[in-house]
mmCIF file of C-alpha atoms in Angstrom:
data_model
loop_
_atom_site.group_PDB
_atom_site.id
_atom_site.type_symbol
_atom_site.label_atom_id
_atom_site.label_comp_id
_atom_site.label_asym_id
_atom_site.label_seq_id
_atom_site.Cartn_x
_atom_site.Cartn_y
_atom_site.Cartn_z
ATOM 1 C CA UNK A 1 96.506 104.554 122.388
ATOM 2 C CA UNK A 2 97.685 103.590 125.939
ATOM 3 C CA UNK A 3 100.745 103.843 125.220
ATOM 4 C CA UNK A 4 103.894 102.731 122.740
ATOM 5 C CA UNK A 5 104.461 99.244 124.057
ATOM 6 C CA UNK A 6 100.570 98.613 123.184
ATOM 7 C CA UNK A 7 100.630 100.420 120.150
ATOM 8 C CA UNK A 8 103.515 98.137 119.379
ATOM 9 C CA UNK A 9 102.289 94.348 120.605
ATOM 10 C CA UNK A 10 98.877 95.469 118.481
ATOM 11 C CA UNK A 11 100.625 95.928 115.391
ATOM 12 C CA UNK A 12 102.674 92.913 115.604
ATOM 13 C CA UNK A 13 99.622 91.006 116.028
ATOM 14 C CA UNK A 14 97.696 92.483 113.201
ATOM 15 C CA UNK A 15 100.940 91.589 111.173
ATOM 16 C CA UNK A 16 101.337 88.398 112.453
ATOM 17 C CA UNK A 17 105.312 88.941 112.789
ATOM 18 C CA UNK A 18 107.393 91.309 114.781
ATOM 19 C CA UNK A 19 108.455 94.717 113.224
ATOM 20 C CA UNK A 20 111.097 95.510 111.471
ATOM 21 C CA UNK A 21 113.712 98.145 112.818
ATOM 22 C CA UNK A 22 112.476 100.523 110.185
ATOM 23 C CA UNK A 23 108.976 100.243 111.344
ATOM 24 C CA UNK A 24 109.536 100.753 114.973
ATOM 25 C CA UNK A 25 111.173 103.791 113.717
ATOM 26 C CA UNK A 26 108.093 105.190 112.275
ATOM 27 C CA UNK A 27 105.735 104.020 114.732
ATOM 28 C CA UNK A 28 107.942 105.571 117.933
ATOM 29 C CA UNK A 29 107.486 108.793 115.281
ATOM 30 C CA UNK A 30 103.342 107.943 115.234
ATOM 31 C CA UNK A 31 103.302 107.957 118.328
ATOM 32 C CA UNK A 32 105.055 110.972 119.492
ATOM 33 C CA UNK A 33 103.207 112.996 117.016
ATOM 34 C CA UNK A 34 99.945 111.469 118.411
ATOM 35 C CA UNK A 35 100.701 112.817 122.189
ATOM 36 C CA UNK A 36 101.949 116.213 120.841
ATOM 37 C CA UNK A 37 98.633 116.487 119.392
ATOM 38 C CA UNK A 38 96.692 114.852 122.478
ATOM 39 C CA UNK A 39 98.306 115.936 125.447
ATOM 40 C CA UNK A 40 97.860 120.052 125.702
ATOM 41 C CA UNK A 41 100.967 121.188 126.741
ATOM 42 C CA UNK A 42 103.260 118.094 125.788
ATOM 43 C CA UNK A 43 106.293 119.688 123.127
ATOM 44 C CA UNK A 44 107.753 118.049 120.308
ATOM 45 C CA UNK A 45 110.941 116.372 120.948
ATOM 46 C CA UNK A 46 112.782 117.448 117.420
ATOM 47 C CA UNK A 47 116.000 115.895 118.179
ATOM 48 C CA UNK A 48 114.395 112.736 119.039
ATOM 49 C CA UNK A 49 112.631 112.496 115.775
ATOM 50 C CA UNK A 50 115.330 113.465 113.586
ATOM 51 C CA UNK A 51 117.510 110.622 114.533
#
């Protein structure tokens, strides 16, 4: 993933719509996991995710 705003015009074009709040949700969530888990070093932002 380059990076959320690509993650984001991707899925709207697989969906053929734009996202609904709820999804944006989860995919900002996706996509924080996925750099925790790709960058070495990077730290969970909890607050962030619990909003």
């Amino acid at each position: 993933m380059k990076n959320f705003f690509h993650l984001y015009h991707q899925t709207s074009i697989q969906l053929g719509r734009e996202l609904e709040e709820s999804e944006v949700i989860f995919l900002k969530w996706m996509y924080e996991r996925y750099t925790v888990e790709e960058i070495p070093g990077r730290k969970l932002n909890v607050n962030r995710i619990l909003r």
